[in-house]
Structures are given as structure tokens and as C-alpha cells.
mmCIF file of C-alpha atoms in Angstrom:
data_model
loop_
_atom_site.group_PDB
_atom_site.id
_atom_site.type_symbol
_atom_site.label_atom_id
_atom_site.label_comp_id
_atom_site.label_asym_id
_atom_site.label_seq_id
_atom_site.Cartn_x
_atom_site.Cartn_y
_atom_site.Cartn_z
ATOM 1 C CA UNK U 1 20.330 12.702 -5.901
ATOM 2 C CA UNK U 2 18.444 13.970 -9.247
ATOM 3 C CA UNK U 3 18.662 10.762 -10.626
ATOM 4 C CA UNK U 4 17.643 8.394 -7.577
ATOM 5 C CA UNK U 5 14.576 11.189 -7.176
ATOM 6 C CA UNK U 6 13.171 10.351 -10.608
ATOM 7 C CA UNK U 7 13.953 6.799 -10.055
ATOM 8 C CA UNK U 8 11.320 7.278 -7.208
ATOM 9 C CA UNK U 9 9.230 8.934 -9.325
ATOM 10 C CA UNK U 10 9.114 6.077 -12.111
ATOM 11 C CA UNK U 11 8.371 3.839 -9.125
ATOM 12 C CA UNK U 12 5.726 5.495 -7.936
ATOM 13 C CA UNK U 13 3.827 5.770 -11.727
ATOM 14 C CA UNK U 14 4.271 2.050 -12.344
ATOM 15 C CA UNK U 15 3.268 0.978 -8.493
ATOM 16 C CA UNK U 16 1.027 3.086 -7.213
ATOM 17 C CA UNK U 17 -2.410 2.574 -9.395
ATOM 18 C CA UNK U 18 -2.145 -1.277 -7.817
ATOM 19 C CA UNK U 19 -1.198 -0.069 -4.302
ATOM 20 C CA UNK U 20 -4.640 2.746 -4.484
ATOM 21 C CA UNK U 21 -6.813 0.076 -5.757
ATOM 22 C CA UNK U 22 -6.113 -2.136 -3.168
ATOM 23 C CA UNK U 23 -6.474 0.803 -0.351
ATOM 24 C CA UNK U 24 -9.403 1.489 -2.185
ATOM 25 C CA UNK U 25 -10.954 -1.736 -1.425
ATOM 26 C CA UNK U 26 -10.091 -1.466 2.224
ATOM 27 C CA UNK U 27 -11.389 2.038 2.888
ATOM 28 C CA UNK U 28 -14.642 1.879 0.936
ATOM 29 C CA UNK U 29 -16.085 -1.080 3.213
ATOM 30 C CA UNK U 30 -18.342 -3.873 1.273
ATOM 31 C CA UNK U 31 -21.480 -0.997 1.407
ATOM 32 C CA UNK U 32 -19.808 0.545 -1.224
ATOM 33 C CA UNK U 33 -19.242 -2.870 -3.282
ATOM 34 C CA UNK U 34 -23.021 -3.288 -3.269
ATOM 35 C CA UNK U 35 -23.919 0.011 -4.152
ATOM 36 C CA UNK U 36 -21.710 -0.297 -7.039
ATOM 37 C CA UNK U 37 -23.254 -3.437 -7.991
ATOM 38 C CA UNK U 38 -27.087 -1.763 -8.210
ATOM 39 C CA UNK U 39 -25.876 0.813 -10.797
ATOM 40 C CA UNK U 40 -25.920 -2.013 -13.258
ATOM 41 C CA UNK U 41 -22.688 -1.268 -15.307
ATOM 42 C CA UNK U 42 -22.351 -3.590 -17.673
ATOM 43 C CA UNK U 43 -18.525 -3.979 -19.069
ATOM 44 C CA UNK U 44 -19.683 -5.352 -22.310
ATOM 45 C CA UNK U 45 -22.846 -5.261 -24.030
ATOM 46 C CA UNK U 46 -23.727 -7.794 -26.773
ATOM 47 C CA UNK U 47 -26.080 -7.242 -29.797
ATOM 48 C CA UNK U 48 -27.419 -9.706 -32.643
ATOM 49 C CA UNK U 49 -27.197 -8.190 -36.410
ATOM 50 C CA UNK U 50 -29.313 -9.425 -39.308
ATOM 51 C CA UNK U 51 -26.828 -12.201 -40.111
ATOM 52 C CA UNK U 52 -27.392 -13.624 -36.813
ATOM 53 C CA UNK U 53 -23.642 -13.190 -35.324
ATOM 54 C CA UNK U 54 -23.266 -11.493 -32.086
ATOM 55 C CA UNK U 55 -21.483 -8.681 -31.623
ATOM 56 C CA UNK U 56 -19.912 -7.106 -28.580
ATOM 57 C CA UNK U 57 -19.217 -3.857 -27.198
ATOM 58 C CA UNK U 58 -17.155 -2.357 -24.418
ATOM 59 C CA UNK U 59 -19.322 -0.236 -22.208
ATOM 60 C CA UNK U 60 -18.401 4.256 -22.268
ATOM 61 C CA UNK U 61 -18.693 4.078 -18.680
ATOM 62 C CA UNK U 62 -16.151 1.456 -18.231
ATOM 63 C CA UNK U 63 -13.745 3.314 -20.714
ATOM 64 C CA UNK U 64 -14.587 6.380 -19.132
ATOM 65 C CA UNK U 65 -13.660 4.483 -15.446
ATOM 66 C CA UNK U 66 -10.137 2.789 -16.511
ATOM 67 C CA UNK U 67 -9.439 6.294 -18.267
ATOM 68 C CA UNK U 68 -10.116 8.096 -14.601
ATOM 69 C CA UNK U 69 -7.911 4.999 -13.012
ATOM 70 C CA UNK U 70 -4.915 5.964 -15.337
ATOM 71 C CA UNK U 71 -4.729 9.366 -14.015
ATOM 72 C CA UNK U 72 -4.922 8.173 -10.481
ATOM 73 C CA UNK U 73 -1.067 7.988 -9.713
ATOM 74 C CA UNK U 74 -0.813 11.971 -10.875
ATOM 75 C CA UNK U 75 -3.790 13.192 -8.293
ATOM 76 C CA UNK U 76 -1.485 12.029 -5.600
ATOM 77 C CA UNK U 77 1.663 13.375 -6.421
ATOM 78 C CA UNK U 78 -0.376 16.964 -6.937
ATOM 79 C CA UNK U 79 -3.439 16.966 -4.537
ATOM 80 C CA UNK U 80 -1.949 15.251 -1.419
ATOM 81 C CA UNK U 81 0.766 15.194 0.901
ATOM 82 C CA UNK U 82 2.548 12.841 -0.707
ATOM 83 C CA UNK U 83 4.846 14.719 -2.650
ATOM 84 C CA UNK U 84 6.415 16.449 0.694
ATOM 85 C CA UNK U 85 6.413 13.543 2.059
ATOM 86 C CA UNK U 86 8.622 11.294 -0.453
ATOM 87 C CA UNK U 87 11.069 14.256 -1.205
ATOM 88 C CA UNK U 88 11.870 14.667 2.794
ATOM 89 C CA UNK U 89 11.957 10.652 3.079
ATOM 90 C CA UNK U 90 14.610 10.803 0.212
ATOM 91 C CA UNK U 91 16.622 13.300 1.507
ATOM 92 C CA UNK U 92 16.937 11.984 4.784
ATOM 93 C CA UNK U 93 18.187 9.058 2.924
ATOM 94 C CA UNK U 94 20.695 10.852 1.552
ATOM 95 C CA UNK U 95 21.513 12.345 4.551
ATOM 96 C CA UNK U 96 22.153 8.860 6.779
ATOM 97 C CA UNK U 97 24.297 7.658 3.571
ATOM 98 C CA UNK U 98 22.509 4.536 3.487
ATOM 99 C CA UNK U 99 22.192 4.304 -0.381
ATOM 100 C CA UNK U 100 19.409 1.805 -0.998
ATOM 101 C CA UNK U 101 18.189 1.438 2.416
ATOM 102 C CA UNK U 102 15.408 2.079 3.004
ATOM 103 C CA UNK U 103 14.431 0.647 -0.520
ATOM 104 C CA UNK U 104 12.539 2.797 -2.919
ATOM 105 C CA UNK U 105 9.788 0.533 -2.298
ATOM 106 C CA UNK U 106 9.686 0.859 1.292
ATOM 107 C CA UNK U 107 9.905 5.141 0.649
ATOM 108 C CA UNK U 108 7.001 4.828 -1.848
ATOM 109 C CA UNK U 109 4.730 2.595 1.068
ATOM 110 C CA UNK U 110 5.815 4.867 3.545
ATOM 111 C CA UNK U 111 4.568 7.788 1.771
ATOM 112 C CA UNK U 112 1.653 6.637 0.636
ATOM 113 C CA UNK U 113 0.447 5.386 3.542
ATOM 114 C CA UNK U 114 1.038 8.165 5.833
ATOM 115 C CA UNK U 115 -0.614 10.262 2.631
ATOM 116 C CA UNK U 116 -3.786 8.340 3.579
ATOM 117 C CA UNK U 117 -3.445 8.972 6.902
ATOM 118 C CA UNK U 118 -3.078 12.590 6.764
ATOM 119 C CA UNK U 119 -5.705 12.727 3.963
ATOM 120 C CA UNK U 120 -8.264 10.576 5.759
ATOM 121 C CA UNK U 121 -10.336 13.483 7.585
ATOM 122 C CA UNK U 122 -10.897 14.916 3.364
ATOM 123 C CA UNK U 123 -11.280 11.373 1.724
ATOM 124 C CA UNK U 124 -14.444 10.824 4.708
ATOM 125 C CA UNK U 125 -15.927 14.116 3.961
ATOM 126 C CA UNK U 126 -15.938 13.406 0.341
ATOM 127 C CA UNK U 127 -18.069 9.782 0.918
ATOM 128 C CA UNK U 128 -19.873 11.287 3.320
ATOM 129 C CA UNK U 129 -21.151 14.399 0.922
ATOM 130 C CA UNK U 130 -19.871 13.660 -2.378
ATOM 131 C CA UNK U 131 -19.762 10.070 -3.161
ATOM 132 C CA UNK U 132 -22.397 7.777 -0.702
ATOM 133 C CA UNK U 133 -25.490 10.136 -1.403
ATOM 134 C CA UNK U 134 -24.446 9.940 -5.090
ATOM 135 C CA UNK U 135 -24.570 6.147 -4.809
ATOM 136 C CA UNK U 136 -27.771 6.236 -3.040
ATOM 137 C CA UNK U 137 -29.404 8.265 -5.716
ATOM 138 C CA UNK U 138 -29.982 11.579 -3.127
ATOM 139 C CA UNK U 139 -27.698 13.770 -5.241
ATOM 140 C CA UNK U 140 -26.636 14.354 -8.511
ATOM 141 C CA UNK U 141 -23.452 13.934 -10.634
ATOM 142 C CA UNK U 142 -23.397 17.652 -10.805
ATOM 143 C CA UNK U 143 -23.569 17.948 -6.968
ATOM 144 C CA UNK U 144 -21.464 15.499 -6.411
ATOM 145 C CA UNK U 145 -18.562 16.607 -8.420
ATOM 146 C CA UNK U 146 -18.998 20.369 -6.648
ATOM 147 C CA UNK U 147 -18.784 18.518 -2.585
ATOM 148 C CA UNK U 148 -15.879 16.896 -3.542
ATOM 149 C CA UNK U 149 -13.950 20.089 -5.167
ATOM 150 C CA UNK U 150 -15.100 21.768 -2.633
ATOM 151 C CA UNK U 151 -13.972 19.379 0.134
ATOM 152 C CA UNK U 152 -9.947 18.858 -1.995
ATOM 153 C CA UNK U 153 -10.244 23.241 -2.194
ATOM 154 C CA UNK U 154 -10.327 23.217 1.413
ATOM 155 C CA UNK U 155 -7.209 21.405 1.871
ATOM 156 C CA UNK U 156 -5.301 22.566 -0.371
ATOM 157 C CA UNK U 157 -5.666 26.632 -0.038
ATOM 158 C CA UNK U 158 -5.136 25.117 3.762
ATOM 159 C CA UNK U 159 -1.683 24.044 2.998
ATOM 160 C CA UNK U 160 -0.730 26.797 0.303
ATOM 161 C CA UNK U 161 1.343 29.493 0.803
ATOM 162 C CA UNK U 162 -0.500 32.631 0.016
ATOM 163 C CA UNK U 163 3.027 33.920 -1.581
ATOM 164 C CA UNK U 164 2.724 31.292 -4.198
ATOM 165 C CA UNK U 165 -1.192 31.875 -4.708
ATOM 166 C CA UNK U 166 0.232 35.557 -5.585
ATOM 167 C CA UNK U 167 2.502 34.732 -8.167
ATOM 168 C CA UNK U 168 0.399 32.379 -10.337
ATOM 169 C CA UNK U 169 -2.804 34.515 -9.757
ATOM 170 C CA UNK U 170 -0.295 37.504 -11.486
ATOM 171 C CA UNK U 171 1.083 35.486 -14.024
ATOM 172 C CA UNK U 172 -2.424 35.119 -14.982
ATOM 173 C CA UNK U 173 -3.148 38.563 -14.914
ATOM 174 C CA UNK U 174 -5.527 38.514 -11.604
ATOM 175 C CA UNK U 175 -4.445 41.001 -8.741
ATOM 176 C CA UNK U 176 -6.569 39.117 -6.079
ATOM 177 C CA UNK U 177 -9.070 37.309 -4.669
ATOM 178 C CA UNK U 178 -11.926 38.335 -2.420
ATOM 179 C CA UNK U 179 -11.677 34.847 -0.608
ATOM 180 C CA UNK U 180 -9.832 32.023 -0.259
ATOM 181 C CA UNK U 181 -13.053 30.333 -1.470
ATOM 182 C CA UNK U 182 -12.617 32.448 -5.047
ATOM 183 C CA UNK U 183 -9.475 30.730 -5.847
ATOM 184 C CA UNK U 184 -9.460 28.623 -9.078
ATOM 185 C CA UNK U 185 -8.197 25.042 -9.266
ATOM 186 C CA UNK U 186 -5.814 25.895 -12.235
ATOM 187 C CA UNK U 187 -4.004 28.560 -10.093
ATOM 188 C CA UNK U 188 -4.651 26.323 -6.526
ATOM 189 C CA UNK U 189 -2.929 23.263 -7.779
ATOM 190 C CA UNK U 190 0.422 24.879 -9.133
ATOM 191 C CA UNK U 191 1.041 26.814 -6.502
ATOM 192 C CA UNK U 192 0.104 23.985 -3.966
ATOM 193 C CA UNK U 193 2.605 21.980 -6.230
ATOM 194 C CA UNK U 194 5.230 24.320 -6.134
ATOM 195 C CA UNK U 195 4.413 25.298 -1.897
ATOM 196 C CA UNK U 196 4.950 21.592 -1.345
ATOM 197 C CA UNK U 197 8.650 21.674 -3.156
ATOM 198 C CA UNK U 198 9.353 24.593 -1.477
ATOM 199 C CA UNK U 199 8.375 23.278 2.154
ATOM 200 C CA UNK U 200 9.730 19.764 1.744
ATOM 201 C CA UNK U 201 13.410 21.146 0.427
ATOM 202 C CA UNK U 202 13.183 23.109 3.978
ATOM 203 C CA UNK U 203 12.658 20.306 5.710
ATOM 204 C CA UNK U 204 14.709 18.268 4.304
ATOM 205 C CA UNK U 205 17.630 21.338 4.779
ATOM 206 C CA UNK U 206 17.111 20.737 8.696
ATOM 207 C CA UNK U 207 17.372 17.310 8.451
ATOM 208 C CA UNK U 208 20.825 17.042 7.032
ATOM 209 C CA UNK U 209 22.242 19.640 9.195
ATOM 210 C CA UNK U 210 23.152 17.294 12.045
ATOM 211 C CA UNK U 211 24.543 14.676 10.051
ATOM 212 C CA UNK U 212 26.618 16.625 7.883
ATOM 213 C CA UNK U 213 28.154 18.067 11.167
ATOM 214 C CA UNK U 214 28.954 14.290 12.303
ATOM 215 C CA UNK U 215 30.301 14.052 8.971
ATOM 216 C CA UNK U 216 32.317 17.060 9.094
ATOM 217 C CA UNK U 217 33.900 16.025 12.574
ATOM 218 C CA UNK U 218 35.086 12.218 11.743
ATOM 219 C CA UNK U 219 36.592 13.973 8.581
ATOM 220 C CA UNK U 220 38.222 16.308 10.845
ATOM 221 C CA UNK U 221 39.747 13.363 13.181
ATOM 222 C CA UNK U 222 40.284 11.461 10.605
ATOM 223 C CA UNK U 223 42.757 14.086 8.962
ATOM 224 C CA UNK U 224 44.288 14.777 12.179
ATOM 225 C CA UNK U 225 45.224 11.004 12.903
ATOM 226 C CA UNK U 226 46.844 11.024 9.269
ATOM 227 C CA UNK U 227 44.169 8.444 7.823
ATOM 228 C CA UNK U 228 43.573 10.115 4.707
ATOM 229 C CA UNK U 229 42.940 6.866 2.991
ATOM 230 C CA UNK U 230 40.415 5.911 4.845
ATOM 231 C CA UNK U 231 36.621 7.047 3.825
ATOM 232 C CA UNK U 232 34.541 9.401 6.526
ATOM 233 C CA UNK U 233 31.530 8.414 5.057
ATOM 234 C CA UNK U 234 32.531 4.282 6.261
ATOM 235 C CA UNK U 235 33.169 5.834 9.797
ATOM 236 C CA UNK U 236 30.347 8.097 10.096
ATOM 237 C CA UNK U 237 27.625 5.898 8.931
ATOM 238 C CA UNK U 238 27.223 3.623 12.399
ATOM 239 C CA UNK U 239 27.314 7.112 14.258
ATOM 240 C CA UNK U 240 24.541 8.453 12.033
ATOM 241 C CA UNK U 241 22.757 5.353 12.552
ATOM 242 C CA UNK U 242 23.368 5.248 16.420
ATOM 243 C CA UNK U 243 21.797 9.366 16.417
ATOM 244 C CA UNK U 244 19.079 8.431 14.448
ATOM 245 C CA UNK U 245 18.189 5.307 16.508
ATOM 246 C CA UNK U 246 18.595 7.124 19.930
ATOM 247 C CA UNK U 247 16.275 10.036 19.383
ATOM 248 C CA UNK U 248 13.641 7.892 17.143
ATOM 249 C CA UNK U 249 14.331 9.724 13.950
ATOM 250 C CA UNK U 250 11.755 7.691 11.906
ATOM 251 C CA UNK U 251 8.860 8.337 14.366
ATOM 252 C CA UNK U 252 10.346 12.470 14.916
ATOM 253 C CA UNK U 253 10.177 12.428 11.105
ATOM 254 C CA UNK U 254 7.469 11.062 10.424
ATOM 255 C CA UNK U 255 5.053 12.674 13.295
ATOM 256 C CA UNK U 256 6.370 16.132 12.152
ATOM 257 C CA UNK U 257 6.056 15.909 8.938
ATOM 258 C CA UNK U 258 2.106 14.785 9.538
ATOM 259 C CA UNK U 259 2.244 17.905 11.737
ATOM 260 C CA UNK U 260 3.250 20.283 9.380
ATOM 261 C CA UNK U 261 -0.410 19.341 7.108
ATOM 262 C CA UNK U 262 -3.336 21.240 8.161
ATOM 263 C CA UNK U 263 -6.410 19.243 7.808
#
């Protein structure tokens, strides 16, 4: 299980800058597009020395841009849902004794695009305070960069547990906070980090209960008719499968787990 868990992991560095761009380009609407296209960025500038050649330059800003583009696939494993969300996918999984199927591919686009789902009500409060009246020119970088902290903050102390919050805050020597509001970002995202391990490795505990019973009784027949030869997990799989179909496991699943976010 370890290794098929980092294997999703490696998947989701390599895959998921692409995948974000893309959704990027879908959620920002063409208004964005043209706003970007007044700030004037210029990826490479061009200059002509005393000899007459031209030289060119790449742009800071774009630098600075691709840098902030490269961190992009570790802001959603730690500031979203995402995390929970892929762990509990994976463990189900393991629980149906499927294998490969659903694909890592299809667990990575499953979590990533209920992420945005769940994350939509934050991601429109940061355009509409942070990120279109910065593009219109009404605001500030400064400003801008305190809306949208302020906006991620929200969500997650929301979906912290205030357990965790203690332990980092004493680790760093802090007894406590007068607010929720008073809560730094380098103790808020490890213990939202570690809150979201914690939660999904509950959920995912519920979830294999009922199929390691089914396992646990075709083992039991299985002995009893003398076929120790034969594999429980080759019998039990279409009965797993037959459960999980009957009482719509993936849309159980997946609304609950969107349930168990506050936004």
C-alpha cells in the first residue's frame, strides 16, 4: 500500500502542473486573459550594445511566474482537500481488491476535480477580493497578497483540528492564541497537513470494514467446503463489486467526503 501511495504521489508531481493550468484557463474566463494582456509583460526584452549586436533578456517577472508555477503541485497537496481526498480514494481501492482499477490516473482526476469543487466558494472569494481588483489596478500587491491569505486562513483553521493547532503552537513554544484569526501560517499548514492524514486514515478505516467482513466470510466458507486452494480474494471480489454497485459507493464516497470540508 506504501509503495502504490507514493506511486500516486509521483503521479500527481509530474501531472498535475498541466492538469491546473488547463483548469486555470477554464475558471479564469477570457476577462482575465485580457487583463493579463494590459500589464504588458514582456517575456524577453532585447537591447542593442555598441557593437551593434542585439542582445536578449528573459524578463524577472516571467522567472519569477514559472518559479510560482513549479510550486503549484505542492499548494494542493497542503492547502486543499486534495490530500484527504486521494488517500481515502486509495484505500478504498485497496479495500475492493481491484489493484489498478481505478487507474492512478483516474484517482489523481478524481481528486483533483472534486478538490476544485470543494475549493470553489475560496478560489471566487480570492478573484473577487484578491486577484480581479489587483488586475484592475484598485488594489495593491500588498493588499492583494493579505485578501487572499486571509481568504486560504479561513479555510483552513475551518478544517483543522484545534488538537493539532495545540501541539505545533507548543512545539513552538506558544501556549495559545486569542483567536482563530491569530494563528500563523507556519503552525496552520502543518497541523492542517497532519489533521487531513489523520481524518482521511479514519475514513478510510470505515470504509474497509464492510469488505473485510465479506472477505472474512467467503474465507470462512471456503475453509468449511475444504477449498483451501482456492483464493478468497478471486471469490470475494464480484461480491465486493456487487455491494459497492448496489448502494452507489462512488457517489456515497464521494458526496461524504465533500461533506466532511467546511467551506
Amino acid at each position: 500500500m506504501t509503495a502504490q501511495m507514493s506511486k500516486l504521489l509521483r503521479c500527481v508531481m509530474h501531472k498535475a502542473r498541466a492538469i491546473l493550468i488547463f483548469i486555470a484557463l477554464l475558471w479564469t474566463q477570457p476577462a482575465i486573459a485580457q487583463d493579463l494582456q494590459s500589464l504588458e509583460l514582456p517575456a524577453i526584452s532585447s537591447a542593442t550594445n555598441a557593437n551593434g549586436e542585439t542582445q536578449y533578456s528573459l524578463s524577472l517577472q516571467i522567472l519569477a511566474l514559472m518559479t510560482a508555477i513549479t510550486i503549484i503541485p505542492s499548494l494542493v497537496l497542503g492547502m486543499t482537500s486534495f490530500t484527504r481526498i486521494i488517500i481515502v480514494l486509495s484505500i478504498l481501492r485497496q479495500a475492493l481488491g481491484t489493484q489498478q482499477t481505478p487507474p492512478n490516473q483516474v484517482l489523481i482526476a478524481i481528486a483533483l476535480f472534486l478538490s476544485f469543487f470543494i475549493m470553489a466558494p475560496t478560489l471566487t472569494t480570492i478573484y473577487d477580493t484578491s486577484l480581479n481588483p489587483y488586475l484592475e489596478g484598485i488594489i495593491g500587491p500588498n493588499l492583494a497578497m493579505r485578501n487572499a491569505t486571509e481568504a486560504v486562513h479561513l479555510f483552513l483553521i475551518s478544517n483543522t483540528r484545534p488538537e493539532t493547532i495545540t501541539l505545533f503552537a507548543e512545539l513552538r513554544g506558544i501556549e495559545e492564541f486569542n483567536s482563530p484569526d491569530d494563528v500563523p501560517l507556519s503552525i496552520l499548514l502543518p497541523s492542517f497537513i497532519t489533521s487531513e492524514l489523520k481524518t482521511a486514515f479514519q475514513i478510510g478505516f470505515l470504509l474497509f470494514l464492510p469488505f473485510l467482513v465479506i472477505d472474512m466470510v467467503i474465507a470462512s466458507l471456503l475453509m468449511s467446503l475444504g477449498m483451501m486452494m482456492l483464493s478468497p480474494m478471486l471469490i470475494s471480489l464480484p461480491f465486493k463489486l456487487l455491494l459497492f454497485v448496489l448502494v452507489d459507493g462512488w457517489g456515497m464516497t464521494i458526496g461524504s467526503l465533500a461533506a466532511t470540508f467546511q467551506v
